PDB file of C-alpha atoms in Angstrom:
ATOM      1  CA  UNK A   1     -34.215 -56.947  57.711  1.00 65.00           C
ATOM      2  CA  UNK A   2     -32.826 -57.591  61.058  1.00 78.00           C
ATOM      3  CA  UNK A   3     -30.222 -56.030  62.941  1.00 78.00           C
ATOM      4  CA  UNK A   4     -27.830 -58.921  62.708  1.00 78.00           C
ATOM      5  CA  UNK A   5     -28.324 -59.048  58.684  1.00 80.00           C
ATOM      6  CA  UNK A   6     -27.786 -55.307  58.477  1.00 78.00           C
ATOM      7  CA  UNK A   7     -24.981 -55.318  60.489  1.00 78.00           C
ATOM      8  CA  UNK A   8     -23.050 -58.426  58.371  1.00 80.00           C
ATOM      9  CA  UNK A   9     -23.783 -56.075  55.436  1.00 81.00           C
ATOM     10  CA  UNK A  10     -22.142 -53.048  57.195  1.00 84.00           C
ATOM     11  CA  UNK A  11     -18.846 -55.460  58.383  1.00 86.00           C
ATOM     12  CA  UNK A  12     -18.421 -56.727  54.841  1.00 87.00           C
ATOM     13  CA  UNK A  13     -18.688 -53.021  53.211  1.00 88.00           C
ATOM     14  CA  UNK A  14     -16.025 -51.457  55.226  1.00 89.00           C
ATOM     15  CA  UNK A  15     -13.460 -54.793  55.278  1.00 90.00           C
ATOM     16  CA  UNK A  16     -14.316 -54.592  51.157  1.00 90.00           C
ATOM     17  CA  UNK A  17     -13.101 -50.256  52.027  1.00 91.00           C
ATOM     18  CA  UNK A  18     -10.407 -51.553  53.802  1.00 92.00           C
ATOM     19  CA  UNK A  19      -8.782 -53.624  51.939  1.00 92.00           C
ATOM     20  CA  UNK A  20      -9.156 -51.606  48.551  1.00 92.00           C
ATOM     21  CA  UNK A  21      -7.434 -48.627  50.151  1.00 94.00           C
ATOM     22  CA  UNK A  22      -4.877 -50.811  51.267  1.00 94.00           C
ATOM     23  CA  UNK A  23      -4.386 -51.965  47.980  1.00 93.00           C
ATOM     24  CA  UNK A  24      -4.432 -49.114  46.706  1.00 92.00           C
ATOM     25  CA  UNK A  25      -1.863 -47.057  48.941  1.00 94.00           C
ATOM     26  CA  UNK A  26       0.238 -50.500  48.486  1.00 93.00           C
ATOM     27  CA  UNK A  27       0.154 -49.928  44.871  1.00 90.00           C
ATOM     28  CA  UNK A  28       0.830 -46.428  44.792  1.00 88.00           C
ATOM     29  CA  UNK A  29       4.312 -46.756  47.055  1.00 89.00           C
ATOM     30  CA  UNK A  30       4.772 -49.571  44.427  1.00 87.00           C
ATOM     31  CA  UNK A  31       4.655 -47.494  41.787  1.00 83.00           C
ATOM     32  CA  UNK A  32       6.182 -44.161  43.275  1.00 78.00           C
ATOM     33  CA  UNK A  33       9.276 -46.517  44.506  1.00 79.00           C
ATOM     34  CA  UNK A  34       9.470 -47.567  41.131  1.00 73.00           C
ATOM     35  CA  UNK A  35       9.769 -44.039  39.664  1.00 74.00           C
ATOM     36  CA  UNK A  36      12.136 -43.027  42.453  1.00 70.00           C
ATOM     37  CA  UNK A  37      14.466 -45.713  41.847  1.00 71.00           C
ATOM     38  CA  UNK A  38      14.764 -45.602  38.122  1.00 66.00           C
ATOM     39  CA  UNK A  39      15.684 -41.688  38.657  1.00 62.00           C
ATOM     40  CA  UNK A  40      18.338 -42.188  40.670  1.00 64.00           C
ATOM     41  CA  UNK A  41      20.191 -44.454  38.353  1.00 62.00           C
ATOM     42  CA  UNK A  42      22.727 -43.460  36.217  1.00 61.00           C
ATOM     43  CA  UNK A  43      20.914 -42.046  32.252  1.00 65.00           C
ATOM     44  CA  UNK A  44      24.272 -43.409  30.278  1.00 61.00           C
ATOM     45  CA  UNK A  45      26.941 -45.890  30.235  1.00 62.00           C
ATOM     46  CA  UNK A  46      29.813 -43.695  28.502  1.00 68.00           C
ATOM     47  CA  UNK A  47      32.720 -43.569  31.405  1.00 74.00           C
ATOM     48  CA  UNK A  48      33.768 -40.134  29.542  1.00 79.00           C
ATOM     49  CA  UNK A  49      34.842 -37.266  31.792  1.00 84.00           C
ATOM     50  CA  UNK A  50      32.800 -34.189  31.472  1.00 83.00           C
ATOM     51  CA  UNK A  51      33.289 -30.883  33.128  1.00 90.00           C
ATOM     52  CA  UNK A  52      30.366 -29.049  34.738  1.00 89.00           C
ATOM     53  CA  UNK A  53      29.909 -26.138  35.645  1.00 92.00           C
ATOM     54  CA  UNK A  54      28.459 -24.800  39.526  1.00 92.00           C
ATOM     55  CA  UNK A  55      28.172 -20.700  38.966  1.00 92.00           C
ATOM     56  CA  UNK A  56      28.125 -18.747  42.128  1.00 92.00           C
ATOM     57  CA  UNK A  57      24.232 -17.675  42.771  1.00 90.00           C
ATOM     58  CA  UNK A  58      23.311 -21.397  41.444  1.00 90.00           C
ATOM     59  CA  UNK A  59      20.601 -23.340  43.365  1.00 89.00           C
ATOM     60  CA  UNK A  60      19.915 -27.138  44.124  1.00 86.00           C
ATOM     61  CA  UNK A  61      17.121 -27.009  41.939  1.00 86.00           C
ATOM     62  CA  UNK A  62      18.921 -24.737  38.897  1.00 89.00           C
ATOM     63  CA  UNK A  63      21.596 -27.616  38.759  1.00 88.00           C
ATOM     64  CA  UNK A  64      18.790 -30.257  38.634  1.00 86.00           C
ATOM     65  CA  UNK A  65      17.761 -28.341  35.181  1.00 88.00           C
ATOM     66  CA  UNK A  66      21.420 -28.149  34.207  1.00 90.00           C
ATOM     67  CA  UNK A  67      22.384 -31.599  35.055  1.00 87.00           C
ATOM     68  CA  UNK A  68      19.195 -32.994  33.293  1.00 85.00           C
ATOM     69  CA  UNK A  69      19.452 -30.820  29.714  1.00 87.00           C
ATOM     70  CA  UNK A  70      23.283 -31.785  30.090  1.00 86.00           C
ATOM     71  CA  UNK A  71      22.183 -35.778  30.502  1.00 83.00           C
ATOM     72  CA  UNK A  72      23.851 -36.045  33.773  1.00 83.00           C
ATOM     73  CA  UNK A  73      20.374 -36.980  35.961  1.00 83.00           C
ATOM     74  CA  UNK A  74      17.298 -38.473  34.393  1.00 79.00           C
ATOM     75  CA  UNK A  75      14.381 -36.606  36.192  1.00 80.00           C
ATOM     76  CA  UNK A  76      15.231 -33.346  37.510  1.00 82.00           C
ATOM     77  CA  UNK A  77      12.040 -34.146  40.155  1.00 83.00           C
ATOM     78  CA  UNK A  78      13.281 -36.732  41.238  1.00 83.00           C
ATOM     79  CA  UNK A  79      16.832 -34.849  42.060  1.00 83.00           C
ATOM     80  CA  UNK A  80      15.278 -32.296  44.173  1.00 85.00           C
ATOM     81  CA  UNK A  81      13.100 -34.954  46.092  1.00 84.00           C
ATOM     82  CA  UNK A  82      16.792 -37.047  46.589  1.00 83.00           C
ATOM     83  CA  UNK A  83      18.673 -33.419  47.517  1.00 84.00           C
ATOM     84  CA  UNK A  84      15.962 -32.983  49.873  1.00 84.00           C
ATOM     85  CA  UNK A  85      16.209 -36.297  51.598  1.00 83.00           C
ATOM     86  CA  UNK A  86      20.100 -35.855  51.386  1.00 83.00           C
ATOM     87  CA  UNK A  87      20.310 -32.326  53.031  1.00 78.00           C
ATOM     88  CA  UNK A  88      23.595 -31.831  51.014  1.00 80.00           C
ATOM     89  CA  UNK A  89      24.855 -28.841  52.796  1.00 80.00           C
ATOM     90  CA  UNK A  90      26.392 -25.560  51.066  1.00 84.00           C
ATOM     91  CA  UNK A  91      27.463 -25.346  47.187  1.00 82.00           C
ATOM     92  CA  UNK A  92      30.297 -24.302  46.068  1.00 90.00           C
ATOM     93  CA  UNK A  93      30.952 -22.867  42.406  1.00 91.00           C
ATOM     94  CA  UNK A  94      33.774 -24.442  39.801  1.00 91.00           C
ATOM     95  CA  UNK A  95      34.173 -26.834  37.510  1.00 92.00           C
ATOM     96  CA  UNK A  96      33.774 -30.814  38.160  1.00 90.00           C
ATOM     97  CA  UNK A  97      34.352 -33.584  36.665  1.00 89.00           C
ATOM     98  CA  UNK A  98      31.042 -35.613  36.258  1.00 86.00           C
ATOM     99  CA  UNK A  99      29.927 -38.984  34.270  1.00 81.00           C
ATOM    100  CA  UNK A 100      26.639 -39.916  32.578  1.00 74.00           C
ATOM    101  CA  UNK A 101      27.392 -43.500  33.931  1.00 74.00           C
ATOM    102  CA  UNK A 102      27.598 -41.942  37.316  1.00 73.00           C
ATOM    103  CA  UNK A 103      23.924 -41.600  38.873  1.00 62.00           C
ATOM    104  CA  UNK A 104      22.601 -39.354  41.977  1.00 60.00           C
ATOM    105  CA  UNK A 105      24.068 -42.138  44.235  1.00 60.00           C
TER     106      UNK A 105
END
């Protein structure tokens, strides 16, 4: 085989590399974007006012299980990846008033 043939074959192997790990990574922001979106959106449609409850001692990622098993956030991942991009600052305890309708946004 000459060089010229052999090194066609090489240029069409790693564009054929290329392009399926762009795909791929394409595909995967796709699909992670997706996810991240649909979390952030409100679980309910009930305008109802609900108090919750922030104990001293609780954590961003406590309230993420609270807020979920309460139906106030649909993933409680994808709350502490949003709190994290967020940097929400301190927490304070008490009561307030919160919305299924009302989302992480």
């Amino acid at each position: 085989m000459s060089k010229k043939r052999k090194l066609k074959i090489r240029r069409k192997k790693s564009t054929l590399i290329v392009i399926f790990t762009v795909t791929f990574l394409v595909l995967f922001a796709s699909v992670g974007y997706g996810l991240y979106t649909s979390g952030i959106g409100a679980p309910g449609s009930s305008d109802e006012t609900v108090p919750f409850l922030v104990e001293n001692g609780d954590t961003y990622a406590s309230l993420g299980e609270k807020l979920s098993e309460q139906g106030f956030i649909k993933n409680p991942l994808v709350y502490k990846i949003y709190m994290r991009t967020i940097n929400p600052g301190t927490l304070y305890a008490g009561y307030y008033p919160l919305k299924t309708s009302m989302g992480l946004k």
